[in-house]
CSV table of C-alpha atoms in Angstrom, one decimal:
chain,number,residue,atom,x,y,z
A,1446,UNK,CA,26.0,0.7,-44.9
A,1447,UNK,CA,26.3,3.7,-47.6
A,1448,UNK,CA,28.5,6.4,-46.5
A,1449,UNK,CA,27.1,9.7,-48.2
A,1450,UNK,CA,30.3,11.3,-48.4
A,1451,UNK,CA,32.2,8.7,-50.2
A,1452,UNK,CA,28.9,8.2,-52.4
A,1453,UNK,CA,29.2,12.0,-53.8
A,1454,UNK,CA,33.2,11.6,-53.8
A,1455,UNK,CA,32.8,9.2,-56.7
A,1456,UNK,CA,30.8,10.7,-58.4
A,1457,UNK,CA,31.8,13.8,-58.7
A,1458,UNK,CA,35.4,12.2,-59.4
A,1459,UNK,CA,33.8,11.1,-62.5
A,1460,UNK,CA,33.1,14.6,-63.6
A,1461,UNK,CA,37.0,15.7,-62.2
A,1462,UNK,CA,35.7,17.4,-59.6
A,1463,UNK,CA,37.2,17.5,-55.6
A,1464,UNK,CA,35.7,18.2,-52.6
A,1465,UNK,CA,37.6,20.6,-50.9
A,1466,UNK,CA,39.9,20.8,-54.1
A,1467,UNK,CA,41.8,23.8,-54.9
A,1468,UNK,CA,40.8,24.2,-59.1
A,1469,UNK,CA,38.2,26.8,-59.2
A,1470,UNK,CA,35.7,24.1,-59.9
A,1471,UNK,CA,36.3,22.1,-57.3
A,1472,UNK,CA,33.5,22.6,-54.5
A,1473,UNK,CA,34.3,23.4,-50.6
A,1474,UNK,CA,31.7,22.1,-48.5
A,1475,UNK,CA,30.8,23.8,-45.1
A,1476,UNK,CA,28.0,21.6,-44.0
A,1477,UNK,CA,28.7,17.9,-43.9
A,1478,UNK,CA,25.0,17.2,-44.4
A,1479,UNK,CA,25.4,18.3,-47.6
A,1480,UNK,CA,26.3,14.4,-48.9
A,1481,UNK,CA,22.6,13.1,-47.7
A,1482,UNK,CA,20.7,16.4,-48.6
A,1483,UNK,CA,22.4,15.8,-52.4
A,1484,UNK,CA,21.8,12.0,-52.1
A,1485,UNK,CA,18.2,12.4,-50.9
A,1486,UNK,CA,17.2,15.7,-53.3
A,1487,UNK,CA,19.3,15.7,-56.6
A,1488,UNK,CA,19.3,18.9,-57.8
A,1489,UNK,CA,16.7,20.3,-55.8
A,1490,UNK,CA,19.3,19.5,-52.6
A,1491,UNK,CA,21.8,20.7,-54.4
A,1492,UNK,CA,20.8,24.0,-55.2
A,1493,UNK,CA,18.7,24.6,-51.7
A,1494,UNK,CA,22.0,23.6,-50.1
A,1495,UNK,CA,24.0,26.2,-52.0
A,1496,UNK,CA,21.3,29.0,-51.0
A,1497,UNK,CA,22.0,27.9,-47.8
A,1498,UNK,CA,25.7,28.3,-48.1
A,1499,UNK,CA,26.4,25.0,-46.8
A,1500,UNK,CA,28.9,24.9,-49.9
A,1501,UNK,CA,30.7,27.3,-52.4
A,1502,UNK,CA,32.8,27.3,-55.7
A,1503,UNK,CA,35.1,29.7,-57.3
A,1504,UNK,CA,33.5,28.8,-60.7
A,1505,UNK,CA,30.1,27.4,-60.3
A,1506,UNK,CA,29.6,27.6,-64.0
A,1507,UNK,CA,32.5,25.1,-64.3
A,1508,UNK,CA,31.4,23.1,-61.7
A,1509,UNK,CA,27.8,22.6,-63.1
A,1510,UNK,CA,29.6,22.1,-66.6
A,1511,UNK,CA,31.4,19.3,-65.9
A,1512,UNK,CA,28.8,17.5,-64.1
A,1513,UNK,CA,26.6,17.6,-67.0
A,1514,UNK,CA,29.1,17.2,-69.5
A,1515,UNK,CA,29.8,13.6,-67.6
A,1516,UNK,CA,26.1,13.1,-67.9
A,1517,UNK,CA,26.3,12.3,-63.6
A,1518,UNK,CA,22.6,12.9,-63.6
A,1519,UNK,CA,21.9,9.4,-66.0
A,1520,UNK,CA,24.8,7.7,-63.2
A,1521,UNK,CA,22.7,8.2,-60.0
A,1522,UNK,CA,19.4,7.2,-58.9
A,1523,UNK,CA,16.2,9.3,-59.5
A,1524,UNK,CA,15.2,10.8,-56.4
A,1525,UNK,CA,11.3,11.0,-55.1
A,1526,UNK,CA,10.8,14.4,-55.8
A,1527,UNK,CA,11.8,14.4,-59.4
A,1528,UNK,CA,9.2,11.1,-59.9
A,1529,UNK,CA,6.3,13.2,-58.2
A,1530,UNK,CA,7.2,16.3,-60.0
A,1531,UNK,CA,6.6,14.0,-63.4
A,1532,UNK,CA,3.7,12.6,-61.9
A,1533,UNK,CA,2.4,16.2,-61.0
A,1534,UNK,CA,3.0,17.5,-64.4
A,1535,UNK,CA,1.6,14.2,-66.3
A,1536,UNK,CA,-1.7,14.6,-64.6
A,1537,UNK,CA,-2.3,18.4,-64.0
A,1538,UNK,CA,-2.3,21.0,-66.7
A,1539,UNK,CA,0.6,23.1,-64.7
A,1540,UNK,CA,0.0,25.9,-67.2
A,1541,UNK,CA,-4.0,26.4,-67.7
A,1542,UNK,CA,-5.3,29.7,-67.8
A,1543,UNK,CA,-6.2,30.3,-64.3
A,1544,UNK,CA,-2.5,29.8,-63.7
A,1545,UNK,CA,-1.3,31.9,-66.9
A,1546,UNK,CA,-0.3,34.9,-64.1
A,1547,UNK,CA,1.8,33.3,-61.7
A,1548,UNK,CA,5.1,32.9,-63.7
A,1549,UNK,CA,4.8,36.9,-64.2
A,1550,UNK,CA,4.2,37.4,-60.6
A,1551,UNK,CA,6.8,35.0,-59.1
A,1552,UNK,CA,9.2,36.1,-61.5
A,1553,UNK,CA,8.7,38.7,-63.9
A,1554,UNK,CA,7.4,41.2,-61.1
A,1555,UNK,CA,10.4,41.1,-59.1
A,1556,UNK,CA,11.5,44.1,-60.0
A,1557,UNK,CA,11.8,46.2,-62.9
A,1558,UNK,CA,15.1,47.6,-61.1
A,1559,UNK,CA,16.5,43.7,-61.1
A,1560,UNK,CA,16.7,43.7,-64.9
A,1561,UNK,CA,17.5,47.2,-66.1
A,1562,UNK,CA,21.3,46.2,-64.0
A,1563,UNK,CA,21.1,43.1,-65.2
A,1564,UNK,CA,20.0,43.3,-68.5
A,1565,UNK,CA,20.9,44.9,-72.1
A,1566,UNK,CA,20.0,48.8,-72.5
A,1567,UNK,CA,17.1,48.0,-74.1
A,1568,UNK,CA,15.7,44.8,-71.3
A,1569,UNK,CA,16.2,41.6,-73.6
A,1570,UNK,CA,15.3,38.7,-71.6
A,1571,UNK,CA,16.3,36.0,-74.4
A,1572,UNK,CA,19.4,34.6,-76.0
A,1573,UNK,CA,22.0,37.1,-77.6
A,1574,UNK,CA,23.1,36.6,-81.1
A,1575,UNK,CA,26.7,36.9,-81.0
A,1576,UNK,CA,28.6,36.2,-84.4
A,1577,UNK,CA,29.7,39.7,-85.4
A,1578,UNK,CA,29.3,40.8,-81.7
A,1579,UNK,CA,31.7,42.1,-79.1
A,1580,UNK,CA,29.4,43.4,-76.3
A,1581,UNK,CA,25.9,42.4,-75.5
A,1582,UNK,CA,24.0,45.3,-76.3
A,1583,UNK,CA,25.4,44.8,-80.1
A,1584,UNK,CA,24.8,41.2,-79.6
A,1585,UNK,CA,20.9,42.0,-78.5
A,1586,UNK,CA,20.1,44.1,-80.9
A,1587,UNK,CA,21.7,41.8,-84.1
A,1588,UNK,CA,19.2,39.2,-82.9
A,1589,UNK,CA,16.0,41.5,-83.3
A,1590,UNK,CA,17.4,42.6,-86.5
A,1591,UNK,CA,17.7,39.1,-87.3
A,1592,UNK,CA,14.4,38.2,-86.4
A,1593,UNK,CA,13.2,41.2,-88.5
A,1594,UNK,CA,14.5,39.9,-91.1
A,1595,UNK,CA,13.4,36.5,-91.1
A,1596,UNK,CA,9.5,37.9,-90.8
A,1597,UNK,CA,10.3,40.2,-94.3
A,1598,UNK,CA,8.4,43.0,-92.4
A,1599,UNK,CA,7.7,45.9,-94.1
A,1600,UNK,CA,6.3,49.4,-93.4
A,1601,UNK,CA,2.9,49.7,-92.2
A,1602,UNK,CA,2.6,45.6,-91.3
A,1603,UNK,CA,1.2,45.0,-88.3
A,1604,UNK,CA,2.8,42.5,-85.8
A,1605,UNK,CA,1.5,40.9,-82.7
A,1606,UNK,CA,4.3,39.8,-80.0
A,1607,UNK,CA,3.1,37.0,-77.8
A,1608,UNK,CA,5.1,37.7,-74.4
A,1609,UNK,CA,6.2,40.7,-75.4
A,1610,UNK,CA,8.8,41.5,-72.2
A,1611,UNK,CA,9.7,45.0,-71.7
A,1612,UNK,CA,9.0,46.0,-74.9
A,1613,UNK,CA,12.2,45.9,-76.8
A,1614,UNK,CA,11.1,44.0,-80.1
A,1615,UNK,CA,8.2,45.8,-80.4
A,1616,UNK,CA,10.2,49.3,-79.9
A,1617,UNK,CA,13.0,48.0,-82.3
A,1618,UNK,CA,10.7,46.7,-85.0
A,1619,UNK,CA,8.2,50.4,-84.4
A,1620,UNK,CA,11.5,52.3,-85.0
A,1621,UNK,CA,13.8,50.2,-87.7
A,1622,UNK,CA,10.7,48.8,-89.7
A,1623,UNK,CA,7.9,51.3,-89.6
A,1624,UNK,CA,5.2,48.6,-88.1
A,1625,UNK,CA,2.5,48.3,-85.8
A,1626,UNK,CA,3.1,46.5,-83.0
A,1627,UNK,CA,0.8,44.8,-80.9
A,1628,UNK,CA,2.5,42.9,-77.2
A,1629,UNK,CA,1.3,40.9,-74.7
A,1630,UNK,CA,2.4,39.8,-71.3
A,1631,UNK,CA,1.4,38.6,-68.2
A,1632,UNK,CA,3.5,40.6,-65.9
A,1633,UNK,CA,1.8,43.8,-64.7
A,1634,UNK,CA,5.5,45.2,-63.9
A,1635,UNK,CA,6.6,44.2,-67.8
A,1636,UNK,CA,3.5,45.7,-69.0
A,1637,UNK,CA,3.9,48.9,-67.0
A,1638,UNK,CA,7.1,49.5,-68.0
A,1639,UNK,CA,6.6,48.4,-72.1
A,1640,UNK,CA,4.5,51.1,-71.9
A,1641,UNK,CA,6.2,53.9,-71.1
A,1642,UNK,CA,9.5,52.8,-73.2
A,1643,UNK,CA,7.6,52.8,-76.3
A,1644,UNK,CA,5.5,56.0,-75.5
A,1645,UNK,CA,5.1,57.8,-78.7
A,1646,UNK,CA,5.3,54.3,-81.3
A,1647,UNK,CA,2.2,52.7,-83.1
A,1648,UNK,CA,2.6,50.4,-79.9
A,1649,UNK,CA,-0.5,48.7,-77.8
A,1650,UNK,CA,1.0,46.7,-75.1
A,1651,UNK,CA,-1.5,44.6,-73.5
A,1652,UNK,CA,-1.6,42.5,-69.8
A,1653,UNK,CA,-3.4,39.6,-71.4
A,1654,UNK,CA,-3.4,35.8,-71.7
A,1655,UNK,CA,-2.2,34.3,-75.4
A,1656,UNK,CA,-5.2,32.3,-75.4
A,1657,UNK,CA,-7.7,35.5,-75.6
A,1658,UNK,CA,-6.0,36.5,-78.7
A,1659,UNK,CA,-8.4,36.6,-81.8
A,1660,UNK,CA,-7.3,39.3,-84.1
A,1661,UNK,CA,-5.3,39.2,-87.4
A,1662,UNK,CA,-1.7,40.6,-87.9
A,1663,UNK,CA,0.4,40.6,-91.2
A,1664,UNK,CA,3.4,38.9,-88.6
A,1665,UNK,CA,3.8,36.9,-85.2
A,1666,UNK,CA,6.5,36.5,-83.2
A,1667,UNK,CA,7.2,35.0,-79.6
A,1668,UNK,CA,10.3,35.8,-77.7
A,1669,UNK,CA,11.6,33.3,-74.8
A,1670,UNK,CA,7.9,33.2,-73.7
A,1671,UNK,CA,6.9,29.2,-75.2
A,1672,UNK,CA,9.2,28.2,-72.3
A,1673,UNK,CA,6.4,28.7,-70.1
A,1674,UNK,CA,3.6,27.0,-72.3
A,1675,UNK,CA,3.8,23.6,-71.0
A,1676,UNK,CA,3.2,20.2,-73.5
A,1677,UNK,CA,-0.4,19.9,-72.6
A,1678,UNK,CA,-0.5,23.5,-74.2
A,1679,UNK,CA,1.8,23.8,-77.4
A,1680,UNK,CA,-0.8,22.8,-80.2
A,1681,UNK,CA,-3.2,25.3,-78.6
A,1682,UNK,CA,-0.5,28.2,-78.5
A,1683,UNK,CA,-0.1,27.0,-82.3
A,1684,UNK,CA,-3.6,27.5,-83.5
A,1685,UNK,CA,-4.0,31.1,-81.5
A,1686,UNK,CA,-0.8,32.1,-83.4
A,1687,UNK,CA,-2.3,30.9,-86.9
A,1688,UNK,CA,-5.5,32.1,-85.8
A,1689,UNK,CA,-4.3,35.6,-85.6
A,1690,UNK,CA,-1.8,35.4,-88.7
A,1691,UNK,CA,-2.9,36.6,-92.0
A,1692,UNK,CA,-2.8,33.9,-95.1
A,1693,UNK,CA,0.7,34.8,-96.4
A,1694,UNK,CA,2.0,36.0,-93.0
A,1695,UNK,CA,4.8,34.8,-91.3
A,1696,UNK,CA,5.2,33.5,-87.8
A,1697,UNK,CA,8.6,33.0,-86.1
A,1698,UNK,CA,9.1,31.1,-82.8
A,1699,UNK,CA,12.5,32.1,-80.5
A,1700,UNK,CA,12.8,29.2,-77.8
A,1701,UNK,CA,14.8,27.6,-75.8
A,1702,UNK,CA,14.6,23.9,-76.8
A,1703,UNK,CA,15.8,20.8,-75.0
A,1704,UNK,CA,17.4,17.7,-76.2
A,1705,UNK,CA,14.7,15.3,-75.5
A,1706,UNK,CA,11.0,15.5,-74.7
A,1707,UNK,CA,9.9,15.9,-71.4
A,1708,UNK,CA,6.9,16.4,-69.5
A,1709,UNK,CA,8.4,18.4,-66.4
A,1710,UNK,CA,11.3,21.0,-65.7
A,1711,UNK,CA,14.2,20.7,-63.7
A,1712,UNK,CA,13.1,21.2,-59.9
A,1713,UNK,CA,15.2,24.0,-58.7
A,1714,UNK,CA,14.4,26.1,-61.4
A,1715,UNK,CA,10.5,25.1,-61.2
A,1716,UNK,CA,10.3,26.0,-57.2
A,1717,UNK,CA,13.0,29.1,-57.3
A,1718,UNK,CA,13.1,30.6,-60.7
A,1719,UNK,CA,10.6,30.0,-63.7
A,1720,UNK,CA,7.3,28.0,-62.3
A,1721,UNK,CA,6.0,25.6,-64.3
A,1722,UNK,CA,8.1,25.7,-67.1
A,1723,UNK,CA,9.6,23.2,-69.2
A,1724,UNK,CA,11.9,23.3,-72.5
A,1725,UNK,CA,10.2,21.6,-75.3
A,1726,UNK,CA,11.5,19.5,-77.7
A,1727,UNK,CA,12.3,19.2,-81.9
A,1728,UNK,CA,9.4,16.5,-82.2
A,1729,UNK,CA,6.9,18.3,-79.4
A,1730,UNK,CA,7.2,21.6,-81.4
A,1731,UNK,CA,6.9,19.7,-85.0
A,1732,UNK,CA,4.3,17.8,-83.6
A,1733,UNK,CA,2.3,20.8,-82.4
A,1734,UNK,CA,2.2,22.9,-85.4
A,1735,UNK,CA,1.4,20.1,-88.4
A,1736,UNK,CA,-1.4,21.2,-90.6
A,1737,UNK,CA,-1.3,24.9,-89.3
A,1738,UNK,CA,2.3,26.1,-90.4
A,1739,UNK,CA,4.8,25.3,-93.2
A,1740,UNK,CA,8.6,25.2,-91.8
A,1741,UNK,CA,10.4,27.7,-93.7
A,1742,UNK,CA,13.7,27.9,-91.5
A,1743,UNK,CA,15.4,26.2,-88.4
A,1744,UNK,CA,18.1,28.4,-86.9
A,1745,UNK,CA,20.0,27.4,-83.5
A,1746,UNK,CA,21.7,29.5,-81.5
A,1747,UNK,CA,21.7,28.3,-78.1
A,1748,UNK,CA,25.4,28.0,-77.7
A,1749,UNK,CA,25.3,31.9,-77.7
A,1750,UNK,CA,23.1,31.3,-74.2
A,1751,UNK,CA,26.3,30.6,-72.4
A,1752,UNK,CA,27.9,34.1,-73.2
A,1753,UNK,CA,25.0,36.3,-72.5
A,1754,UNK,CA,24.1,34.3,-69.3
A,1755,UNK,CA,27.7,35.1,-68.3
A,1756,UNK,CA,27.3,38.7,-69.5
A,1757,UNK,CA,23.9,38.7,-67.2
A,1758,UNK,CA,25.9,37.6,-64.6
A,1759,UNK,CA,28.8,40.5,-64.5
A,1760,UNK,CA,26.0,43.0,-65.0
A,1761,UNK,CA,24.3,41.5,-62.2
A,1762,UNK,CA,27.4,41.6,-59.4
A,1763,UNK,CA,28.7,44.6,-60.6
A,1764,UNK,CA,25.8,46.4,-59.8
A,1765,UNK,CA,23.8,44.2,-57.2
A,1766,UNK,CA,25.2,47.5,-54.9
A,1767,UNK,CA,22.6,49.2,-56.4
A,1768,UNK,CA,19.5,46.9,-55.6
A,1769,UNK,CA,20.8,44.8,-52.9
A,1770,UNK,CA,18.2,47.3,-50.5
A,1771,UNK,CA,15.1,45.7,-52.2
A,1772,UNK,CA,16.4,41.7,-51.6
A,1773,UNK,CA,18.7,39.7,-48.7
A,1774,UNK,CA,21.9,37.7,-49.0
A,1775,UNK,CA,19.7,34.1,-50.0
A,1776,UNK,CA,18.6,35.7,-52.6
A,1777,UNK,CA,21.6,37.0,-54.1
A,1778,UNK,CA,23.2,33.7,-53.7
A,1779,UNK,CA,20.2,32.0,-55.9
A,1780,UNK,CA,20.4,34.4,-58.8
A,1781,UNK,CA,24.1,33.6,-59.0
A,1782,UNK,CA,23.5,30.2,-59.3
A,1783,UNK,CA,20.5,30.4,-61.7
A,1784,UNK,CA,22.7,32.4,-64.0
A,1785,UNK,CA,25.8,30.2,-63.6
A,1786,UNK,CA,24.0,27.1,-63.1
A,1787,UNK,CA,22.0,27.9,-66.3
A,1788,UNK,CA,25.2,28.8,-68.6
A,1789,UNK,CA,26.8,25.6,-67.4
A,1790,UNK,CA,23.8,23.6,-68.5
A,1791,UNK,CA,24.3,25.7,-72.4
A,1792,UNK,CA,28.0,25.3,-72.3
A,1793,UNK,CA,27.5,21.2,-72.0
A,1794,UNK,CA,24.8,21.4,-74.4
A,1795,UNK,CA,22.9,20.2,-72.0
């Protein structure tokens, strides 16, 4: 008979991680059904159980490092609700239309509040650039001068932002560049706010679906947003952003990307954090924009995620005093371990 315990002892010695350990990545478990729910759940268990503080770490960010970094998740069996989540995703378009809105609700309408502690000054919800950066404000705002760059804008261009956020590239771009910009989201708290950040700019921020877009702009540019697209959707987001780009334009994509193609997201994440999303791939993005773009440049980044997820993180404690009214203690305890869960997975290139 399989004893759970002594199941999740072995593996996580793989990884050189104790139960009950005294490193700060070892875990201390406070629930003994914690083996089963892991055994039964994957990751799903794992971070359910954690909201349910039925175990804690010091370092959670170490903790989820190592067990990516000795790849645990190829070493035990797929559970049920990972093969029905693939199954789910393979069959049903989990990012059509009618659903465009519910990532902004579930998500991006939490609570305007929420990311001005968390965030930069100016509400960056994407990957810092940090080479030549000491804090993340500097950090955030050499990455939208980088991506400045890299579309050669020029005074009086106009530039459409697909997922535009709160309004920060459009109101760096406006200021630094002398464009027009034009932004779209799907969060009615993102848009509400966009708007009155970049009162006074040539700025149009719009609560609208990518796929209405049918307008022509000198420049495009999308921001963390073709996370939420969805593989049955990438060569359609490819020809509404060639669509909308003048002939000698320039269009430039800011992703996460994974490692391998997929056709589903991790569980957790999908159920507590980001609905429907998914990471896509080298070959799904080359696939989806053959005979609309030419690649001009490949730049990658993403092991800067790890710092600014940790910077997210400090902002986040050291002022969850401040917004703690508007959420409860579960809550609290599954935005830590989205953030530190999430800059383990970057810091084991996972």
């Amino acid at each position: 008979m399989v004893n759970p315990k002594e199941t999740v002892e072995k593996l996580l010695k793989l990884a050189d991680v104790k139960i009950n350990g005294s490193r700060p990545w070892d875990i201390q478990v406070n629930n003994e059904g914690f083996y089963s729910r892991v055994l039964s759940q994957g990751s799903l268990g794992l971070g359910e159980s954690y909201m349910d503080c039925w175990w804690d770490c010091k370092k959670l960010d170490e903790f989820v490092y190592r067990v990516l970094n000795a790849d645990l998740d190829k070493k035990s069996r797929p559970n049920f609700l990972l093969i029905l989540e693939f199954l789910k995703s393979s069959i049903i378009n989990m990012q059509k239309k009618s659903r465009a809105f519910v990532v902004g609700e579930r998500h991006y309408d939490l609570g305007n509040d929420l990311y001005k502690n968390m965030l930069d000054k100016e509400m960056n919800y994407s990957c810092a650039y940090w080479k030549n950066s000491k804090s993340l404000d500097q950090a955030q705002k050499e990455k939208l001068k980088l991506i400045c760059k890299k579309l050669n804008l020029k005074k009086g261009d106009s530039v459409l932002d697909i997922g535009c956020g709160w309004g920060a590239f459009a109101k760096y771009a406006a200021k630094n560049y002398k464009v027009k910009v034009t932004g779209v989201t799907i969060s009615k708290e993102q848009a509400k706010l966009a708007r009155k950040r970049c009162f006074g700019l040539p700025i149009e921020i719009r609560l609208q679906d990518y796929r209405d877009l049918n307008e022509k702009f000198d420049a495009v540019v999308s921001i963390g947003m073709f996370e939420h697209v969805g593989y049955k959707n990438y060569r359609n987001f490819m020809k509404v952003a060639s669509r909308c780009l003048k002939k000698e334009g320039l269009f430039l994509l800011h992703t996460i990307g994974g490692n391998r193609s997929v056709r589903n997201t991790e569980p957790w994440i999908s159920k507590y954090i980001f609905p429907n999303s998914m990471l896509p791939s080298i070959r799904q993005i080359g696939e989806s924009f053959e005979k609309l773009f030419v690649m001009e440049d490949w730049h990658n980044f993403g092991s800067d995620y790890d710092k600014t997820l940790m910077e997210w993180h400090k902002n986040f404690n050291k002022n969850w005093s401040k917004i703690k009214a508007n959420y409860d203690q579960r809550f609290f305890r599954m935005w830590n371990y989205y953030l530190l869960s999430c800059a383990g997975g970057f810091r084991a290139r996972h």
